[in-house]
Short mmCIF file of C-alpha atoms and ligand atoms in Angstrom, two decimals:
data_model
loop_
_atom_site.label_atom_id
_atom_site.label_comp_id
_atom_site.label_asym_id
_atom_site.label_seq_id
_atom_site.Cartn_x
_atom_site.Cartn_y
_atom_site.Cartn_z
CA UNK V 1 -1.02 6.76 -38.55
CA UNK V 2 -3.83 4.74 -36.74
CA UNK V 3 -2.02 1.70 -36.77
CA UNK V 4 0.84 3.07 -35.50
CA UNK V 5 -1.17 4.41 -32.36
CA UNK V 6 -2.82 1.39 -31.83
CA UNK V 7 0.48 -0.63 -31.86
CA UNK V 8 1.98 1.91 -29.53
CA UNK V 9 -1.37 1.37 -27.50
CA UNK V 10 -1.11 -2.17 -27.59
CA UNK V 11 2.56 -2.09 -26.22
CA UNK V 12 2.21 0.44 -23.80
CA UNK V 13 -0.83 -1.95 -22.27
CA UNK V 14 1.30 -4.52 -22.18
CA UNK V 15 3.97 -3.25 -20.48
CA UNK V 16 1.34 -2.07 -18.10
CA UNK V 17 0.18 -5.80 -17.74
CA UNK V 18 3.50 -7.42 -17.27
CA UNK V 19 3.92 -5.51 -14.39
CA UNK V 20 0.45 -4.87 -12.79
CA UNK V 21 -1.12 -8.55 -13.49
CA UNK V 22 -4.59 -7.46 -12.82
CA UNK V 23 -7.26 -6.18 -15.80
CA UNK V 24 -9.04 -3.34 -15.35
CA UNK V 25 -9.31 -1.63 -12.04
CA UNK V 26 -11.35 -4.62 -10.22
CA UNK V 27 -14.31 -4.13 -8.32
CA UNK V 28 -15.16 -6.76 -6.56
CA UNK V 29 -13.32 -8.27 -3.06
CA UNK V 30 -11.29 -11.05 -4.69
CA UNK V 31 -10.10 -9.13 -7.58
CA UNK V 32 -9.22 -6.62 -5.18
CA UNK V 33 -7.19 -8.58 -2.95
CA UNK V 34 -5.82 -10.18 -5.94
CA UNK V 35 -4.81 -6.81 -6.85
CA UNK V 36 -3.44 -5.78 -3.66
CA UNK V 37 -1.21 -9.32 -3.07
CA UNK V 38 0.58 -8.88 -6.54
CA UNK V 39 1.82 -5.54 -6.18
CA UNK V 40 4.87 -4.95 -3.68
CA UNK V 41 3.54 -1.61 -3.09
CA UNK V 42 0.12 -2.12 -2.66
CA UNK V 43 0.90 -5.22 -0.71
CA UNK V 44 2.25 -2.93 2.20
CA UNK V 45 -0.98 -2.51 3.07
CA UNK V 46 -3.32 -4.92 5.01
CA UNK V 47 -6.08 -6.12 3.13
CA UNK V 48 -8.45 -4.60 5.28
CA UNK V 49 -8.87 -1.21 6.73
CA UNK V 50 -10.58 -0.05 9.95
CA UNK V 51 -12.17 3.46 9.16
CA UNK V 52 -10.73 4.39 13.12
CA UNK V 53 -7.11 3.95 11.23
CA UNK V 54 -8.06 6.28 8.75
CA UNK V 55 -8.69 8.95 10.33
CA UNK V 56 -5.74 11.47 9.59
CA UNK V 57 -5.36 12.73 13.47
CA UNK V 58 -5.12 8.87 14.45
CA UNK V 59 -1.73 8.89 13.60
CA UNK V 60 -0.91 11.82 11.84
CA UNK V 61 0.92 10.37 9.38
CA UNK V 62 4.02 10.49 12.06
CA UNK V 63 5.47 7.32 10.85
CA UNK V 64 4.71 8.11 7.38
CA UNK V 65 6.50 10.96 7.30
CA UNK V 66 10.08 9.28 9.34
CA UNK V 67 9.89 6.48 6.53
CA UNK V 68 9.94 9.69 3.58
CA UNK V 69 12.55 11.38 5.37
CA UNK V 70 14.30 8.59 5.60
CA UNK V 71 14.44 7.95 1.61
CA UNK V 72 15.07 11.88 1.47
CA UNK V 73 18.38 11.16 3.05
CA UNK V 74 18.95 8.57 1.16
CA UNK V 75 18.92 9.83 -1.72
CA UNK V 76 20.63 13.21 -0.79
CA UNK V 77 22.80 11.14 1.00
CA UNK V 78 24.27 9.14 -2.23
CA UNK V 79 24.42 12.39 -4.09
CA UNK V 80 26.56 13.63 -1.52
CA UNK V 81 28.75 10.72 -1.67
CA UNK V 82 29.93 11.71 -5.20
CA UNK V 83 31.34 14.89 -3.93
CA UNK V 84 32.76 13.53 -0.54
CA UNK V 85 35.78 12.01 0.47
CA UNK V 86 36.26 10.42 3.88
CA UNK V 87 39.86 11.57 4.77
CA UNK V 88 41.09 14.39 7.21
CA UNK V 89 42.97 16.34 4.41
CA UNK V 90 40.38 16.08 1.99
CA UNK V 91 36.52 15.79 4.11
CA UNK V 92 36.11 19.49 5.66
CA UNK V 93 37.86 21.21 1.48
CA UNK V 94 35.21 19.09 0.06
CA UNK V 95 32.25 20.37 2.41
CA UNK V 96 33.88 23.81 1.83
CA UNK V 97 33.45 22.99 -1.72
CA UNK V 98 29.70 21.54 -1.95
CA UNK V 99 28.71 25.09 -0.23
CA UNK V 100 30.55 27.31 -2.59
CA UNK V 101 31.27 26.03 -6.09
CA UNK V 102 28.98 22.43 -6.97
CA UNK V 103 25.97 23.15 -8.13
CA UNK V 104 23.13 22.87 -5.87
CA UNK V 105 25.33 21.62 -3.55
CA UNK V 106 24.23 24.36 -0.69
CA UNK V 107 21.24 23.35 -0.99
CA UNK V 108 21.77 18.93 -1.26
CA UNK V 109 23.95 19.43 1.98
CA UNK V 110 21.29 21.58 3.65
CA UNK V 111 18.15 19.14 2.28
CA UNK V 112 20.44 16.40 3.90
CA UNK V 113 21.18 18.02 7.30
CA UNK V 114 17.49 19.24 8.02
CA UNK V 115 15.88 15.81 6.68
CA UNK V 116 18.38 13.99 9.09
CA UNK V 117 17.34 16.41 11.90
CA UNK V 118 13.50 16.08 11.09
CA UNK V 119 13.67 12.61 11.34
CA UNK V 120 15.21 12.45 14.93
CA UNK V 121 12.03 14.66 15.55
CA UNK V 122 9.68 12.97 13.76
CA UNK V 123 10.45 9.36 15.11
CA UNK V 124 10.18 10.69 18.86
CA UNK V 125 6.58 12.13 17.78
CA UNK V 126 5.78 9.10 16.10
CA UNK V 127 6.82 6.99 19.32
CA UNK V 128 4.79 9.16 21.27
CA UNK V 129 2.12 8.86 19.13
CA UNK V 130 2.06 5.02 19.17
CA UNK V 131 2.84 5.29 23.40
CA UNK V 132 -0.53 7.47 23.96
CA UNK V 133 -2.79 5.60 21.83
CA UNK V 134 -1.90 2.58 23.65
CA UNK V 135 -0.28 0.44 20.07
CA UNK V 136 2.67 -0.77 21.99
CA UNK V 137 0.11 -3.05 23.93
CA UNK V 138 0.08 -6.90 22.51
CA UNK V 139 -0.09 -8.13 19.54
CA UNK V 140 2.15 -5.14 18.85
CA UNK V 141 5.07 -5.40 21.67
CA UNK V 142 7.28 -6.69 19.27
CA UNK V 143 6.95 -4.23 16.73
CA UNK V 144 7.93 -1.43 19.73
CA UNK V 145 10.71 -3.38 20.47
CA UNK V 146 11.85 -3.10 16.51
CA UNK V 147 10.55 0.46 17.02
CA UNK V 148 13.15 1.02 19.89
CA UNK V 149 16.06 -0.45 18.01
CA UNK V 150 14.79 2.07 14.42
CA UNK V 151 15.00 4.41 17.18
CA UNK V 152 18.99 3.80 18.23
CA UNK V 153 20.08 3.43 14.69
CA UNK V 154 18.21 6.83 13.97
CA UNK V 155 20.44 8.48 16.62
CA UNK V 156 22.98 6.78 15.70
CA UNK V 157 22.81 7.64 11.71
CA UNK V 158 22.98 11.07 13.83
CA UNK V 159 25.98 10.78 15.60
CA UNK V 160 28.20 9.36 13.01
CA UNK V 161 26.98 12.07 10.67
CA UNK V 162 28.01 14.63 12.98
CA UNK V 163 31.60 13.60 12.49
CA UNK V 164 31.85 14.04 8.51
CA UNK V 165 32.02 17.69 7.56
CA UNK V 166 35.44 17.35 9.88
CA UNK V 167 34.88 20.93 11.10
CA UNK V 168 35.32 22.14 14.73
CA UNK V 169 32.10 21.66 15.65
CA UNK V 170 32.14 17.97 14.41
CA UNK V 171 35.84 17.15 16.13
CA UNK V 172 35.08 18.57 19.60
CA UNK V 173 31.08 17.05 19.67
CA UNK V 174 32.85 13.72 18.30
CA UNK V 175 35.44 14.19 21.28
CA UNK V 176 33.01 14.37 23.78
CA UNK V 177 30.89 12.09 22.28
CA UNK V 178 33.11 9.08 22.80
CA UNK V 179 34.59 10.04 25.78
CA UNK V 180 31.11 9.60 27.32
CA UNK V 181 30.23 6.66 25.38
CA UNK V 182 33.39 5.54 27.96
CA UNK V 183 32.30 5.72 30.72
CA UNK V 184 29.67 2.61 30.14
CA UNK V 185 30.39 0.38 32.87
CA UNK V 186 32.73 -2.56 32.07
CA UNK V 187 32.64 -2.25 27.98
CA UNK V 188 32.81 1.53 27.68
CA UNK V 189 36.87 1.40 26.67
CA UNK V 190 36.02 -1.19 24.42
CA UNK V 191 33.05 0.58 23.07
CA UNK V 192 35.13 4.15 22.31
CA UNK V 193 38.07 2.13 20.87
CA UNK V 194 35.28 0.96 18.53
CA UNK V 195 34.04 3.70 17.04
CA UNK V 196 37.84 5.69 17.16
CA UNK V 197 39.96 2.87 16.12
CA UNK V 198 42.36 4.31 18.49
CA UNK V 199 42.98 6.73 21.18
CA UNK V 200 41.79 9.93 19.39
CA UNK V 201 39.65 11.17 16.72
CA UNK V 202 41.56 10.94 13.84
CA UNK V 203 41.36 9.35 10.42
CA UNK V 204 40.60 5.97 12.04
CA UNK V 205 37.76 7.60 13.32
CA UNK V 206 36.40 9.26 9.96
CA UNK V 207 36.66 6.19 7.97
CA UNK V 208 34.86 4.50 10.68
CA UNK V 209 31.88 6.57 10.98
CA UNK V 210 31.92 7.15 7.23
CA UNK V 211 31.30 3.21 6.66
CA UNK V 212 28.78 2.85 9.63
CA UNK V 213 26.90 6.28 8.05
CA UNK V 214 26.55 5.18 4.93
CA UNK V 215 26.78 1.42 4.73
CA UNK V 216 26.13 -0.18 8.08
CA UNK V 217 23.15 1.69 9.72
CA UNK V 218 21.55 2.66 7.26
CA UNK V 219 21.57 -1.45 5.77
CA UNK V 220 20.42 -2.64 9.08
CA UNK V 221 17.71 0.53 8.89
CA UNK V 222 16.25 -0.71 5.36
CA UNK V 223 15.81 -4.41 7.12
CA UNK V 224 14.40 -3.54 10.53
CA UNK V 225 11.84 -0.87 8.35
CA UNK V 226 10.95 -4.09 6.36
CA UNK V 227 10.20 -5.90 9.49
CA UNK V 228 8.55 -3.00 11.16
CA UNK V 229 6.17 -2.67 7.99
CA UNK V 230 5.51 -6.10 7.28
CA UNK V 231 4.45 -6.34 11.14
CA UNK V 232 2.28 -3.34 11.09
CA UNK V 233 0.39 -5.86 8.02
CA UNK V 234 0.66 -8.91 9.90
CA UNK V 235 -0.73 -7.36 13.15
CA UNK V 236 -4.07 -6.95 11.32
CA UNK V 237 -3.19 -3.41 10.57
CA UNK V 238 -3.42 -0.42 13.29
CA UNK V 239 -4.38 -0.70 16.11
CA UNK V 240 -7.73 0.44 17.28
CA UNK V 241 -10.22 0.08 20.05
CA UNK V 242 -12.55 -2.49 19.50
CA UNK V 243 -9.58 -4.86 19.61
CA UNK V 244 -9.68 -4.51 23.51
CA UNK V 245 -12.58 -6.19 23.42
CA UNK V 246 -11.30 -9.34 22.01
CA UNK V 247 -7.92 -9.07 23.13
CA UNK V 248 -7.77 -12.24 25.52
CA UNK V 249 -8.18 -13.73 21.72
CA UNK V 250 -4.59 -12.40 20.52
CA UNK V 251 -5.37 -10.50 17.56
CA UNK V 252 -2.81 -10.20 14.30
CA UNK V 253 -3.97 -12.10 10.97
C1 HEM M 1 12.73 5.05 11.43
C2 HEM M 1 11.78 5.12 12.30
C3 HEM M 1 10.37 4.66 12.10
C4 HEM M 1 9.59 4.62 10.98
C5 HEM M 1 9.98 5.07 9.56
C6 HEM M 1 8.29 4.07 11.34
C7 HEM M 1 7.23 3.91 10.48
C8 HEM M 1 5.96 3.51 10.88
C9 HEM M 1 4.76 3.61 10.07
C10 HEM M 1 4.69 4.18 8.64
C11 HEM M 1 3.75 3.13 10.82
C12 HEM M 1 2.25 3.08 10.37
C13 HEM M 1 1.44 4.09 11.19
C14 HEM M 1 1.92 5.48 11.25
O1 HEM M 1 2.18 6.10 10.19
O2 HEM M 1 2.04 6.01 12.38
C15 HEM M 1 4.28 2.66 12.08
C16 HEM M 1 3.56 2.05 13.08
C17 HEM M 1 4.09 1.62 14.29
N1 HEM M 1 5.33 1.95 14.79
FE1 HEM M 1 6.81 2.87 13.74
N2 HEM M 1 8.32 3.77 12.70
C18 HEM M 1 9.55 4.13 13.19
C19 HEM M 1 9.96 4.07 14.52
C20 HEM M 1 9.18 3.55 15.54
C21 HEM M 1 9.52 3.63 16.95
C22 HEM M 1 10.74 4.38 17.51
C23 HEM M 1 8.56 2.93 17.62
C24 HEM M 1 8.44 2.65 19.11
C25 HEM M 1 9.44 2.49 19.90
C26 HEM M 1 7.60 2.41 16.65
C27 HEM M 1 6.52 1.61 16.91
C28 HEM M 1 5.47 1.41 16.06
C29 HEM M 1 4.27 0.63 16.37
C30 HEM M 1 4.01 -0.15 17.67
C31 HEM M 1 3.40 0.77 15.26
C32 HEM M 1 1.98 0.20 15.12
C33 HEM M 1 1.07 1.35 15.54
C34 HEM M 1 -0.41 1.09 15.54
O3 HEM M 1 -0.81 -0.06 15.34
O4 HEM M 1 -1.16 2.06 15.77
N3 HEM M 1 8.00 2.84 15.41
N4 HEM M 1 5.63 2.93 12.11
#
């Protein structure tokens, strides 16, 4: 009986050590980094922390809490494409469906719709966060630039949302929608015959903003969030004041 514990020990350590490469927890710097550059995780973080960034009411986790949301939806949102189907007979029976006879699915359409609707909320907080404490200032303009474009794709994983559940409310907002979108001088046709595929919203439409909700934004979010975290790393972490003092120097690692 022993033995067999032991063996199961020995396994189960080194499973742990094929995937975290380091001993026991290390102590000292080296090991530590070492630690923190072989896990993907881990490695998210800078190797060094500045105990201003720490503090909880720096940022209030704003950013934090856009990125969970955003895997919320994602997973919600590939549960929900089990049950959906993207065509005008079929897309408004099926949400009919998900809120009276799947299981759970009141509550995976709901969990989907108020995570999508946090997040618009959470982003703007987070950008106003990052405007008032001055982190848009260099080394870190060109991380508020890729924060401006995570911005547009968040409204516009929004917008093309809004069109699924092909109810009233989704046809008409739709309708006006892309009827403003054109009146953007010298493109604006071009950009509304986009997103319809045609003169009116119809299935053309649907299957379009079906493939840019699920596939196309939400691709292009996953790369610009790895740019947007790999900068926050590369930028030498947060920001935080005593960089002003040797700004004229550049900053980032
Ligand atoms: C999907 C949307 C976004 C997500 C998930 C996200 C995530 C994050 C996270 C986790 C941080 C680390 C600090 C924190 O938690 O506040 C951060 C920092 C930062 N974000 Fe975002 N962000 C998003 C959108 C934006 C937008 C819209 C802007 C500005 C236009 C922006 C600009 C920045 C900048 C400049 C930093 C560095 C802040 C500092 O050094 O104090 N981000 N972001």
């Amino acid at each position: 009986m022993d033995l067999k514990i032991s063996a199961v020990k020995t396994y189960l350590n080194d499973v742990f050590r094929s995937i975290f490469r380091y001993g026991k927890m290390p102590r000292d710097a080296e090991g530590q980094s070492f630690a923190v550059f072989n896990n993907l995780f881990l490695h998210i973080h800078p190797v060094k922390v500045t105990r201003h960034s720490l503090k909880p009411t720096y940022t209030f986790g704003l950013g934090l809490i856009s990125a969970v949301l955003f895997l919320v939806l994602i997973f919600t949102g590939v549960w929900l494409m089990f049950y959906y189907i993207p065509t005008v007979d079929e897309a408004y029976n099926r949400m009919l469906d998900l809120r009276s006879s799947t299981n759970f699915g009141f509550v995976l359409r709901n969990v989907h719709k108020w995570a999508a609707e946090a997040m618009v909320v959470f982003v703007i907080l987070h950008m106003a966060r990052v405007f008032f404490t001055g982190a848009y200032k260099p080394p870190r303009e060109f991380n508020w630039v890729v924060g401006v474009f995570l911005l547009l794709l968040t409204f516009g994983l929004s917008f093309t949302g809004y069109l699924l559940p092909w109810d009233q409310l989704a046809f008409w907002a739709i309708t006006v929608g892309t009827s403003i979108a054109g009146y953007v001088p010298v493109m604006g046709e071009d950009i509304r015959s986009f997103l319809l595929g045609g003169d009116i919203v119809g299935q053309e439409a649907l299957i379009r903003f079906y493939v840019l909700h699920v596939v196309i934004l939400p691709g292009l979010m996953l790369v610009l969030l790895g740019v947007h975290f790999w900068r926050i790393r590369k930028d030498g972490g947060l920001a935080h004041p005593s960089e002003n003092e040797d700004a004229s120097a550049g900053g980032g690692e």
